[in-house]
C-alpha positions as semicolon CSV with decimal commas, in nm:
position;residue;x (nm);y (nm);z (nm)
1;M;5,013;-5,236;-4,703
2;R;4,836;-4,913;-4,613
3;I;4,549;-4,714;-4,763
4;R;4,568;-4,346;-4,670
5;L;4,264;-4,125;-4,677
6;L;4,364;-3,865;-4,421
7;G;4,525;-3,643;-4,688
8;P;4,593;-3,719;-5,042
9;I;4,447;-4,065;-5,133
10;E;4,737;-4,312;-5,151
11;V;4,827;-4,675;-5,131
12;E;5,148;-4,786;-4,974
13;S;5,292;-5,134;-5,034
14;A;5,623;-5,262;-4,893
15;G;5,704;-4,904;-4,790
16;A;5,667;-4,764;-5,141
17;P;5,374;-4,576;-5,303
18;L;5,158;-4,775;-5,544
19;D;5,016;-4,590;-5,852
20;V;4,647;-4,668;-5,854
21;G;4,552;-4,422;-6,135
22;P;4,396;-4,086;-6,183
23;R;4,167;-3,894;-5,951
24;Q;3,835;-4,066;-6,023
25;R;3,982;-4,409;-5,976
26;R;4,121;-4,300;-5,648
27;A;3,774;-4,166;-5,559
28;V;3,633;-4,519;-5,626
29;L;3,910;-4,668;-5,406
30;A;3,825;-4,422;-5,129
31;A;3,459;-4,484;-5,157
32;L;3,525;-4,854;-5,103
33;A;3,792;-4,818;-4,838
34;V;3,571;-4,612;-4,597
35;D;3,360;-4,935;-4,585
36;A;3,645;-5,178;-4,604
37;G;3,523;-5,539;-4,569
38;T;3,163;-5,423;-4,623
39;P;2,975;-5,444;-4,963
40;V;2,902;-5,101;-5,109
41;S;2,620;-5,082;-5,375
42;I;2,679;-4,936;-5,715
43;D;2,416;-4,664;-5,650
44;T;2,614;-4,561;-5,339
45;L;2,948;-4,569;-5,520
46;T;2,802;-4,351;-5,797
47;E;2,681;-4,097;-5,544
48;R;3,016;-4,091;-5,359
49;V;3,227;-4,058;-5,665
50;W;3,029;-3,827;-5,880
51;G;2,720;-3,695;-5,688
52;P;2,478;-3,519;-5,918
53;A;2,745;-3,491;-6,192
54;A;2,745;-3,863;-6,267
55;P;2,820;-3,955;-6,641
56;E;2,547;-4,096;-6,859
57;A;2,660;-4,442;-6,804
58;P;2,798;-4,449;-6,450
59;R;2,791;-4,827;-6,426
60;S;3,020;-4,863;-6,727
61;A;3,251;-4,614;-6,591
62;L;3,263;-4,787;-6,249
63;Y;3,331;-5,134;-6,414
64;A;3,623;-4,979;-6,592
65;H;3,774;-4,813;-6,272
66;V;3,715;-5,139;-6,064
67;A;3,879;-5,357;-6,329
68;R;4,194;-5,139;-6,325
69;L;4,203;-5,114;-5,955
70;R;4,168;-5,489;-5,920
71;R;4,464;-5,545;-6,134
72;A;4,676;-5,280;-5,941
73;L;4,577;-5,427;-5,597
74;A;4,635;-5,783;-5,707
75;Q;5,007;-5,698;-5,684
76;V;4,979;-5,599;-5,317
77;D;5,026;-5,823;-5,018
78;D;4,783;-5,738;-4,751
79;G;5,031;-5,853;-4,487
80;S;4,887;-6,198;-4,444
81;G;5,039;-6,348;-4,761
82;R;4,722;-6,286;-4,960
83;P;4,662;-6,042;-5,236
84;V;4,415;-5,760;-5,167
85;G;4,082;-5,855;-5,319
86;L;3,819;-5,633;-5,483
87;R;3,532;-5,852;-5,563
88;R;3,159;-5,826;-5,682
89;H;2,901;-5,863;-5,414
90;G;2,542;-5,856;-5,512
91;D;2,468;-5,519;-5,679
92;G;2,794;-5,370;-5,564
93;Y;3,161;-5,437;-5,460
94;V;3,359;-5,515;-5,146
95;L;3,721;-5,422;-5,077
96;D;3,866;-5,729;-4,888
97;V;4,122;-5,572;-4,670
98;E;4,176;-5,552;-4,296
99;R;4,003;-5,237;-4,175
100;L;4,297;-5,128;-3,962
101;Q;4,506;-5,102;-4,286
102;V;4,293;-4,798;-4,380
103;D;4,417;-4,505;-4,185
104;L;4,064;-4,367;-4,123
105;H;3,972;-4,684;-3,929
106;R;4,309;-4,709;-3,753
107;L;4,263;-4,351;-3,639
108;N;3,938;-4,444;-3,466
109;R;4,104;-4,739;-3,292
110;L;4,393;-4,519;-3,174
111;I;4,165;-4,250;-3,048
112;D;3,966;-4,508;-2,844
113;T;4,306;-4,623;-2,708
114;G;4,396;-4,266;-2,616
115;R;4,068;-4,226;-2,441
116;A;4,103;-4,539;-2,232
117;T;4,116;-4,493;-1,853
118;T;4,206;-4,840;-1,749
119;R;4,421;-5,142;-1,865
120;I;4,688;-4,919;-2,027
121;S;4,971;-4,700;-1,895
122;D;5,011;-4,330;-1,958
123;E;5,295;-4,416;-2,191
124;Q;5,075;-4,636;-2,404
125;R;4,808;-4,377;-2,411
126;I;5,038;-4,092;-2,532
127;A;5,201;-4,333;-2,781
128;A;4,854;-4,401;-2,928
129;L;4,771;-4,026;-2,955
130;R;5,115;-3,957;-3,121
131;E;5,063;-4,231;-3,376
132;A;4,712;-4,102;-3,455
133;M;4,840;-3,751;-3,500
134;D;5,109;-3,894;-3,743
135;L;4,828;-4,043;-3,954
136;W;4,695;-3,687;-4,024
137;R;4,871;-3,563;-4,334
138;G;4,629;-3,290;-4,455
139;D;4,260;-3,250;-4,550
140;P;4,096;-3,584;-4,560
141;L;4,021;-3,714;-4,918
142;A;4,224;-3,424;-5,054
143;T;4,158;-3,360;-5,431
144;L;3,806;-3,500;-5,417
145;A;3,522;-3,234;-5,443
146;S;3,192;-3,452;-5,424
147;D;2,930;-3,379;-5,171
148;W;3,002;-3,715;-5,008
149;A;3,377;-3,619;-4,974
150;N;3,286;-3,293;-4,818
151;R;3,053;-3,456;-4,571
152;V;3,340;-3,712;-4,472
153;R;3,583;-3,418;-4,440
154;R;3,347;-3,232;-4,202
155;S;3,295;-3,541;-3,997
156;V;3,657;-3,638;-3,972
157;A;3,770;-3,274;-3,913
158;S;3,577;-3,265;-3,575
159;Q;3,744;-3,595;-3,478
160;L;4,090;-3,463;-3,570
161;I;4,043;-3,129;-3,389
162;S;3,943;-3,317;-3,069
163;L;4,240;-3,550;-3,114
164;A;4,468;-3,257;-3,150
165;G;4,333;-3,112;-2,829
166;A;4,377;-3,435;-2,635
167;W;4,729;-3,481;-2,780
168;G;4,834;-3,130;-2,708
169;A;4,717;-3,132;-2,352
170;E;4,915;-3,452;-2,292
171;E;5,230;-3,314;-2,446
172;L;5,211;-3,008;-2,238
173;R;5,162;-3,209;-1,939
174;L;5,472;-3,404;-2,024
175;G;5,665;-3,072;-2,076
176;N;5,691;-3,069;-2,454
177;P;5,554;-2,725;-2,552
178;E;5,787;-2,699;-2,851
179;A;5,626;-3,002;-3,024
180;V;5,275;-2,860;-2,944
181;A;5,354;-2,508;-3,081
182;E;5,499;-2,634;-3,403
183;R;5,225;-2,885;-3,481
184;L;4,929;-2,665;-3,374
185;A;5,055;-2,365;-3,577
186;R;5,006;-2,579;-3,893
187;I;4,670;-2,709;-3,781
188;L;4,539;-2,361;-3,680
189;G;4,623;-2,243;-4,029
190;S;4,341;-2,469;-4,160
191;Y;4,118;-2,435;-3,845
192;P;4,186;-2,088;-3,698
193;L;3,857;-2,080;-3,499
194;A;3,915;-2,403;-3,309
195;E;3,922;-2,234;-2,975
196;P;4,042;-2,534;-2,764
197;L;4,352;-2,554;-2,988
198;V;4,398;-2,173;-2,970
199;S;4,404;-2,211;-2,598
200;L;4,666;-2,492;-2,611
201;Q;4,883;-2,292;-2,851
202;M;4,873;-1,984;-2,623
203;R;4,979;-2,202;-2,324
204;A;5,252;-2,365;-2,527
205;L;5,393;-2,027;-2,631
206;C;5,383;-1,887;-2,284
207;A;5,573;-2,202;-2,162
208;M;5,844;-2,118;-2,422
209;G;5,864;-1,757;-2,297
210;R;5,683;-1,622;-2,616
211;T;5,409;-1,441;-2,436
212;P;5,357;-1,164;-2,688
213;E;5,292;-1,425;-2,958
214;A;5,038;-1,594;-2,729
215;L;4,849;-1,260;-2,680
216;Q;4,863;-1,194;-3,057
217;Y;4,693;-1,543;-3,122
218;Y;4,408;-1,426;-2,894
219;V;4,380;-1,089;-3,073
220;D;4,370;-1,253;-3,419
221;T;4,120;-1,522;-3,312
222;R;3,880;-1,277;-3,141
223;A;3,884;-1,057;-3,448
224;Q;3,785;-1,353;-3,674
225;V;3,522;-1,483;-3,431
226;V;3,358;-1,136;-3,404
227;E;3,378;-1,091;-3,781
228;Q;3,222;-1,429;-3,867
229;F;2,969;-1,486;-3,582
230;G;2,927;-1,144;-3,413
231;A;3,010;-1,292;-3,089
232;E;3,298;-1,302;-2,836
233;P;3,519;-1,605;-2,792
234;G;3,417;-1,858;-2,525
235;P;3,475;-1,808;-2,161
236;E;3,774;-2,052;-2,141
237;L;3,975;-1,852;-2,400
238;R;3,876;-1,512;-2,250
239;N;3,982;-1,619;-1,899
240;L;4,310;-1,750;-2,022
241;H;4,373;-1,422;-2,205
242;V;4,308;-1,228;-1,882
243;A;4,530;-1,477;-1,676
244;I;4,824;-1,416;-1,925
245;L;4,778;-1,044;-1,912
246;R;4,782;-1,040;-1,531
247;G;5,073;-1,282;-1,515
248;E;4,858;-1,535;-1,331
249;L;4,924;-1,831;-1,557
250;D;5,084;-2,073;-1,308
251;E;5,134;-2,359;-1,545
252;P;5,142;-2,388;-1,929
253;Y;4,892;-2,673;-1,935
254;P;4,541;-2,728;-1,789
255;G;4,602;-2,841;-1,436
256;N;4,298;-3,067;-1,433
257;V;4,412;-3,279;-1,739
258;G;4,339;-3,636;-1,645
259;P;4,272;-3,933;-1,870
260;V;4,228;-3,810;-2,232
261;S;3,885;-3,763;-2,342
262;T;3,743;-3,673;-2,689
263;P;3,424;-3,468;-2,631
264;I;3,155;-3,529;-2,879
265;R;2,888;-3,259;-2,925
266;H;2,552;-3,370;-3,042
267;V;2,469;-3,229;-3,377
268;P;2,098;-3,233;-3,446
269;R;1,982;-3,310;-3,801
270;Q;1,601;-3,281;-3,767
271;L;1,507;-3,174;-4,122
272;P;1,242;-3,378;-4,287
273;A;1,340;-3,551;-4,608
274;D;1,394;-3,313;-4,900
275;I;1,149;-3,365;-5,182
276;A;1,280;-3,515;-5,508
277;R;0,984;-3,371;-5,700
278;F;1,074;-3,010;-5,647
279;S;0,971;-2,805;-5,937
280;G;1,004;-2,427;-6,012
281;R;1,047;-2,176;-5,732
282;H;1,395;-2,058;-5,855
283;D;1,296;-1,700;-5,805
284;D;1,174;-1,777;-5,451
285;L;1,461;-2,002;-5,357
286;A;1,743;-1,755;-5,451
287;P;1,653;-1,471;-5,204
288;I;1,611;-1,720;-4,920
289;L;1,965;-1,853;-4,978
290;N;2,099;-1,508;-5,002
291;W;1,934;-1,381;-4,687
292;L;2,022;-1,672;-4,466
293;N;2,387;-1,616;-4,479
294;P;2,545;-1,621;-4,134
295;A;2,874;-1,473;-4,278
296;G;2,720;-1,161;-4,396
297;T;2,463;-1,063;-4,132
298;G;2,676;-0,864;-3,882
299;D;2,546;-0,896;-3,529
300;S;2,203;-1,019;-3,616
301;A;2,053;-1,374;-3,656
302;P;1,879;-1,362;-3,990
303;V;1,506;-1,451;-3,992
304;V;1,318;-1,524;-4,316
305;S;0,933;-1,565;-4,311
306;I;0,767;-1,748;-4,602
307;Y;0,386;-1,702;-4,615
308;G;0,113;-1,777;-4,862
309;T;-0,228;-1,942;-4,900
310;A;-0,321;-2,294;-4,824
311;G;-0,157;-2,566;-5,038
312;V;0,090;-2,327;-5,199
313;G;0,391;-2,524;-5,095
314;K;0,545;-2,313;-4,822
315;S;0,670;-2,604;-4,612
316;T;0,819;-2,789;-4,917
317;L;1,002;-2,472;-5,016
318;A;1,132;-2,416;-4,663
319;I;1,254;-2,765;-4,622
320;H;1,421;-2,769;-4,961
321;A;1,599;-2,439;-4,892
322;A;1,707;-2,569;-4,552
323;H;1,875;-2,870;-4,708
324;K;2,065;-2,643;-4,931
325;L;2,165;-2,425;-4,637
326;A;2,276;-2,708;-4,411
327;S;2,646;-2,672;-4,484
328;R;2,637;-2,303;-4,365
329;Y;2,513;-2,415;-4,027
330;P;2,746;-2,697;-3,929
331;D;2,617;-2,722;-3,566
332;G;2,294;-2,861;-3,675
333;Q;1,946;-2,799;-3,809
334;L;1,642;-2,795;-3,577
335;Y;1,288;-2,843;-3,709
336;I;0,960;-2,806;-3,528
337;A;0,599;-2,810;-3,651
338;L;0,411;-2,537;-3,477
339;R;0,069;-2,668;-3,590
340;G;-0,060;-2,313;-3,655
341;T;-0,338;-2,427;-3,898
342;S;-0,374;-2,786;-3,812
343;V;-0,731;-2,899;-3,803
344;D;-0,681;-3,198;-3,564
345;A;-0,437;-3,049;-3,308
346;E;-0,392;-2,739;-3,111
347;P;-0,104;-2,509;-3,199
348;L;0,215;-2,547;-2,985
349;T;0,244;-2,299;-2,711
350;P;0,578;-2,118;-2,706
351;V;0,684;-2,297;-2,389
352;D;0,608;-2,642;-2,528
353;A;0,795;-2,556;-2,846
354;L;1,098;-2,428;-2,641
355;A;1,092;-2,741;-2,421
356;R;1,114;-2,953;-2,731
357;L;1,400;-2,750;-2,885
358;L;1,592;-2,762;-2,555
359;R;1,546;-3,138;-2,518
360;T;1,689;-3,173;-2,868
361;L;1,997;-2,987;-2,753
362;G;2,034;-3,197;-2,439
363;V;1,882;-2,949;-2,190
364;S;1,580;-3,026;-1,971
365;M;1,360;-2,747;-1,841
366;S;1,309;-2,763;-1,472
367;C;0,984;-2,649;-1,297
368;D;1,115;-2,297;-1,229
369;Q;1,186;-2,257;-1,613
370;E;0,819;-2,303;-1,719
371;Q;0,761;-1,933;-1,779
372;V;0,805;-1,849;-2,140
373;D;1,044;-1,558;-2,076
374;E;1,274;-1,779;-1,871
375;A;1,252;-2,074;-2,119
376;A;1,333;-1,834;-2,406
377;A;1,635;-1,693;-2,223
378;L;1,760;-2,047;-2,154
379;F;1,725;-2,135;-2,528
380;R;1,914;-1,824;-2,633
381;S;2,196;-1,908;-2,378
382;V;2,217;-2,268;-2,504
383;V;2,257;-2,174;-2,868
384;T;2,491;-1,886;-2,820
385;G;2,818;-1,944;-3,008
386;R;2,661;-2,219;-3,223
387;R;2,581;-2,205;-3,590
388;L;2,236;-2,352;-3,600
389;L;1,948;-2,343;-3,854
390;L;1,598;-2,332;-3,709
391;V;1,294;-2,419;-3,921
392;L;0,966;-2,316;-3,767
393;D;0,692;-2,469;-3,977
394;N;0,333;-2,356;-3,988
395;A;0,326;-2,073;-3,732
396;V;0,010;-1,910;-3,599
397;D;0,149;-1,559;-3,562
398;A;0,435;-1,346;-3,448
399;A;0,354;-1,401;-3,077
400;Q;0,411;-1,778;-3,109
401;V;0,739;-1,729;-3,293
402;R;0,904;-1,449;-3,112
403;P;1,016;-1,641;-2,808
404;L;1,171;-1,911;-3,028
405;L;1,415;-1,688;-3,216
406;P;1,786;-1,715;-3,120
407;S;1,986;-1,404;-3,079
408;G;2,335;-1,322;-3,196
409;A;2,502;-1,399;-3,527
410;G;2,567;-1,756;-3,641
411;C;2,209;-1,885;-3,617
412;G;1,939;-1,848;-3,885
413;T;1,566;-1,899;-3,871
414;L;1,316;-1,995;-4,140
415;V;0,953;-1,964;-4,060
416;T;0,637;-2,061;-4,261
417;S;0,294;-1,923;-4,192
418;R;-0,035;-1,842;-4,365
419;Q;-0,005;-1,470;-4,312
420;P;0,297;-1,228;-4,296
421;L;0,443;-1,207;-3,952
422;A;0,442;-0,827;-3,929
423;G;0,491;-0,839;-3,553
424;L;0,851;-0,949;-3,580
425;S;1,114;-0,693;-3,626
426;D;1,410;-0,721;-3,872
427;V;1,249;-1,013;-4,061
428;R;1,257;-1,081;-4,443
429;Q;0,919;-1,157;-4,572
430;L;0,856;-1,364;-4,884
431;R;0,514;-1,423;-5,026
432;V;0,487;-1,748;-5,206
433;G;0,223;-1,767;-5,487
434;P;0,108;-2,066;-5,712
435;L;0,341;-2,224;-5,963
436;T;0,348;-2,107;-6,325
437;V;0,148;-2,332;-6,555
438;P;0,469;-2,483;-6,708
439;D;0,611;-2,560;-6,363
440;A;0,274;-2,707;-6,247
441;I;0,277;-2,935;-6,552
442;A;0,636;-3,036;-6,471
443;L;0,529;-3,126;-6,123
444;L;0,239;-3,329;-6,254
445;S;0,480;-3,503;-6,483
446;H;0,701;-3,599;-6,187
447;W;0,407;-3,779;-6,040
448;V;0,232;-3,948;-6,327
449;G;0,525;-3,975;-6,577
450;A;0,634;-3,753;-6,867
451;E;0,498;-3,997;-7,128
452;R;0,144;-3,989;-6,986
453;V;0,145;-3,612;-6,970
454;A;0,286;-3,580;-7,320
455;A;0,015;-3,805;-7,461
456;E;-0,245;-3,560;-7,329
457;P;-0,096;-3,216;-7,315
458;E;-0,423;-3,021;-7,327
459;A;-0,569;-3,227;-7,045
460;A;-0,259;-3,181;-6,842
461;T;-0,284;-2,799;-6,890
462;A;-0,645;-2,803;-6,791
463;I;-0,576;-3,007;-6,476
464;A;-0,298;-2,764;-6,370
465;E;-0,553;-2,476;-6,420
466;W;-0,833;-2,638;-6,237
467;C;-0,584;-2,703;-5,954
468;E;-0,498;-2,339;-5,972
469;C;-0,132;-2,442;-5,998
470;L;-0,121;-2,525;-5,621
471;P;0,142;-2,788;-5,541
472;L;-0,076;-2,960;-5,283
473;A;-0,365;-2,999;-5,529
474;L;-0,129;-3,123;-5,789
475;R;0,027;-3,374;-5,554
476;I;-0,324;-3,508;-5,478
477;V;-0,415;-3,533;-5,833
478;G;-0,092;-3,701;-5,920
479;A;-0,138;-3,952;-5,650
480;R;-0,493;-4,035;-5,774
481;L;-0,369;-4,076;-6,132
482;V;-0,090;-4,306;-6,017
483;A;-0,344;-4,518;-5,830
484;R;-0,557;-4,530;-6,146
485;P;-0,310;-4,612;-6,434
486;G;-0,591;-4,695;-6,671
487;W;-0,755;-4,360;-6,643
488;P;-0,686;-4,099;-6,919
489;L;-0,597;-3,762;-6,789
490;A;-0,905;-3,628;-6,959
491;E;-1,128;-3,823;-6,716
492;L;-0,982;-3,635;-6,415
493;R;-0,986;-3,309;-6,611
494;D;-1,368;-3,356;-6,667
495;R;-1,421;-3,434;-6,304
496;L;-1,228;-3,127;-6,191
497;A;-1,435;-2,918;-6,435
498;D;-1,752;-3,002;-6,251
499;E;-1,776;-2,763;-5,958
500;R;-1,982;-3,004;-5,766
501;R;-1,709;-3,274;-5,765
502;R;-1,400;-3,063;-5,781
503;L;-1,314;-3,068;-5,415
504;D;-1,415;-3,428;-5,380
505;N;-1,145;-3,514;-5,644
506;L;-0,883;-3,320;-5,461
507;E;-0,886;-3,576;-5,173
508;F;-0,675;-3,880;-5,147
509;D;-0,538;-4,100;-4,866
510;S;-0,654;-3,863;-4,595
511;V;-0,487;-3,559;-4,757
512;G;-0,723;-3,297;-4,903
513;L;-0,742;-2,940;-4,996
514;R;-1,057;-2,899;-4,781
515;A;-0,850;-2,977;-4,467
516;S;-0,581;-2,738;-4,574
517;M;-0,824;-2,456;-4,635
518;A;-1,008;-2,537;-4,306
519;G;-0,701;-2,433;-4,110
520;S;-0,740;-2,070;-4,202
521;Y;-1,116;-2,068;-4,175
522;D;-1,144;-2,262;-3,850
523;R;-0,900;-2,041;-3,676
524;L;-1,126;-1,742;-3,752
525;S;-1,458;-1,915;-3,695
526;G;-1,348;-2,078;-3,371
527;S;-1,185;-1,762;-3,224
528;P;-1,302;-1,614;-2,898
529;D;-1,265;-1,279;-3,063
530;R;-1,616;-1,182;-3,189
531;S;-1,469;-0,974;-3,482
532;E;-1,267;-1,270;-3,611
533;R;-1,582;-1,485;-3,604
534;A;-1,751;-1,213;-3,809
535;I;-1,475;-1,219;-4,059
536;A;-1,533;-1,595;-4,110
537;E;-1,893;-1,546;-4,173
538;A;-1,816;-1,270;-4,425
539;F;-1,590;-1,523;-4,604
540;K;-1,879;-1,762;-4,641
541;L;-2,111;-1,485;-4,770
542;L;-1,856;-1,358;-5,017
543;G;-1,820;-1,709;-5,154
544;T;-2,180;-1,707;-5,267
545;S;-2,110;-1,420;-5,509
546;P;-2,091;-1,537;-5,871
547;M;-1,845;-1,262;-5,955
548;T;-1,470;-1,344;-5,977
549;E;-1,356;-0,994;-5,899
550;L;-1,516;-0,802;-5,613
551;S;-1,496;-0,426;-5,563
552;R;-1,561;-0,255;-5,235
553;S;-1,904;-0,155;-5,329
554;T;-1,998;-0,492;-5,466
555;A;-1,872;-0,670;-5,148
556;A;-2,053;-0,412;-4,940
557;Q;-2,379;-0,510;-5,115
558;V;-2,316;-0,880;-5,050
559;L;-2,240;-0,822;-4,683
560;A;-2,502;-0,555;-4,635
561;R;-2,246;-0,335;-4,464
562;S;-2,100;0,007;-4,531
563;E;-1,803;0,034;-4,771
564;A;-1,569;0,143;-4,486
565;H;-1,672;-0,143;-4,273
566;T;-1,658;-0,380;-4,569
567;E;-1,306;-0,270;-4,663
568;R;-1,176;-0,356;-4,319
569;I;-1,330;-0,705;-4,352
570;L;-1,178;-0,750;-4,702
571;E;-0,829;-0,652;-4,578
572;R;-0,847;-0,883;-4,285
573;L;-0,952;-1,170;-4,528
574;V;-0,639;-1,077;-4,746
575;D;-0,407;-1,094;-4,434
576;A;-0,557;-1,446;-4,362
577;Q;-0,483;-1,545;-4,727
578;L;-0,857;-1,605;-4,789
579;L;-0,876;-1,326;-5,055
580;E;-0,627;-1,171;-5,298
581;T;-0,589;-0,802;-5,402
582;S;-0,396;-0,695;-5,695
583;T;-0,491;-0,329;-5,700
584;P;-0,646;-0,109;-5,434
585;G;-1,019;-0,164;-5,395
586;S;-1,022;-0,471;-5,600
587;Y;-1,042;-0,825;-5,448
588;R;-1,054;-1,182;-5,570
589;M;-1,148;-1,515;-5,422
590;G;-0,981;-1,811;-5,595
591;G;-1,213;-2,063;-5,745
592;L;-1,118;-2,342;-5,494
593;L;-1,162;-2,119;-5,192
594;R;-1,499;-1,996;-5,326
595;L;-1,612;-2,352;-5,363
596;Y;-1,501;-2,418;-5,005
597;A;-1,676;-2,099;-4,875
598;R;-1,997;-2,207;-5,057
599;E;-1,983;-2,550;-4,877
600;R;-1,945;-2,384;-4,540
601;F;-2,229;-2,139;-4,622
602;A;-2,452;-2,431;-4,724
603;G;-2,381;-2,603;-4,393
604;S;-2,493;-2,311;-4,183
605;E;-2,735;-2,113;-4,408
606;G;-2,941;-1,877;-4,208
607;E;-2,712;-1,909;-3,906
608;V;-2,484;-1,619;-3,977
609;T;-2,404;-1,517;-3,620
610;G;-2,150;-1,306;-3,444
611;E;-2,132;-1,033;-3,716
612;P;-2,162;-0,691;-3,570
613;S;-2,408;-0,453;-3,729
614;D;-2,317;-0,106;-3,839
615;K;-2,477;0,026;-3,526
616;E;-2,264;-0,203;-3,313
617;E;-1,955;-0,106;-3,511
618;A;-2,020;0,263;-3,440
619;S;-2,045;0,192;-3,068
620;G;-1,705;0,020;-3,049
621;S;-1,726;-0,335;-3,191
622;R;-1,476;-0,270;-3,467
623;L;-1,305;-0,521;-3,695
624;A;-0,973;-0,332;-3,727
């Protein structure tokens, strides 16, 4: 009895195929067979078989499929005289079958045998590789289209390509180029950019006297690599091409082939968990997914900068987008928090950030690589030829980000920051604003429950508006309400309506809007640059104004400065996301920021220092 997953899903009994039913029933069998002998929960089975397209009653559908599979498998002898069992185990099922009767597991055993360096002969090793190759009948889990099946296919494909390379090298060493050329021609039809296999195919063709075909393989492969990644093929393939052109290929197989090995390349998956309570942002998400497309960027590595005020959800959006983009960057996803506006830690220096990224990729920086330019060059060299997605979260400015950017096509970078990174060339800028009121209410519903929100719709709307539709504020409010199930929403609405208590009620479990706002303010107020400290003081003064909208002239009166000088201050505050401007000459400070500015002013009233006077400005102490 055999269960075949490395191609169309099939069951073989006594040398004949067994009809186990339609596609979804085969999907259930596959979902159990990959963990043969181990219980698989119903939730896991549902995700593997249907993914997000699960039917309304997935358990009932599973029960029906399992019942029919059980009847079909009861007729099969597992080779030990016992029928194959499919039994309930806790909140799931287990397929009672010897794991090596599933071709996927047998493949792994045979690959391990083919990699062995002791205890077996060369004949046993090549026999194991040949048997493993015979198990490969096409795309694994063919006909299944779920996300889980796609993940399995990607994982198994890397094993199969490495297997084909090890098998091909052994066959060439044994003088069997015809077998290699025939088999690899079919495999390269599905994996045309597998350069180690292209190299073996070129050697096999040359050994058969078909040198022009070998050279054509290189031409075709190079054209596809350049088109898709904007880079040249790897050095091994390029050197082989040159050797064939010069007639210097002394042997059709790699002369240093020893015991077969299957190289495994570390694929980093560093993204933080995606958020289930993601609401709105469709208009923001679409351009990110469009811009970060490695197949359509020519010779450049696309960079997208997401910026916006404190608490607006930049990081959440970036991480959500990165999860959706993961399949486009199969060589991994790197994530690093740059701590640009952290109140309890200094921002990472570019060298520290590069050291962390390189360690993730298996490269240690030696002492002579501590200079940022050398570290950046090393990072670019390491990622060349890979398709990696890099998420740089909470950046200070362009100077911190620039050394971390990979070069060449194939990689993509997603950056979040408070202000636009104008110092980066060829970057897509996306400003993220607050949610709409309906999306804000939907996010609140995710936290506290739709029934609770539906019972007090007016209070829910008021809460969203007092939170200025900022996701961070809504998350804090939602957590407070979840911890207080007996509170009506109106209670929190009234607390938020009171300016004296609003920011206090936007604090929970060490998370607060004050700390988020402090990141932008503290960077200015603690700056060694006198002009930036003056901007921080101006922010506090402007917060004392009772006016929601400020014109240049009104702000100049508050700051007691000329209108020209005041406009430069206002524009710098807009860049720092501490003010908004909708039309030239008109500025607005959000209610929550204004409350924070007043608190800071009250804490240092009469101590406004570091602000240059108009006379000092005229003598050279300018803000812009």
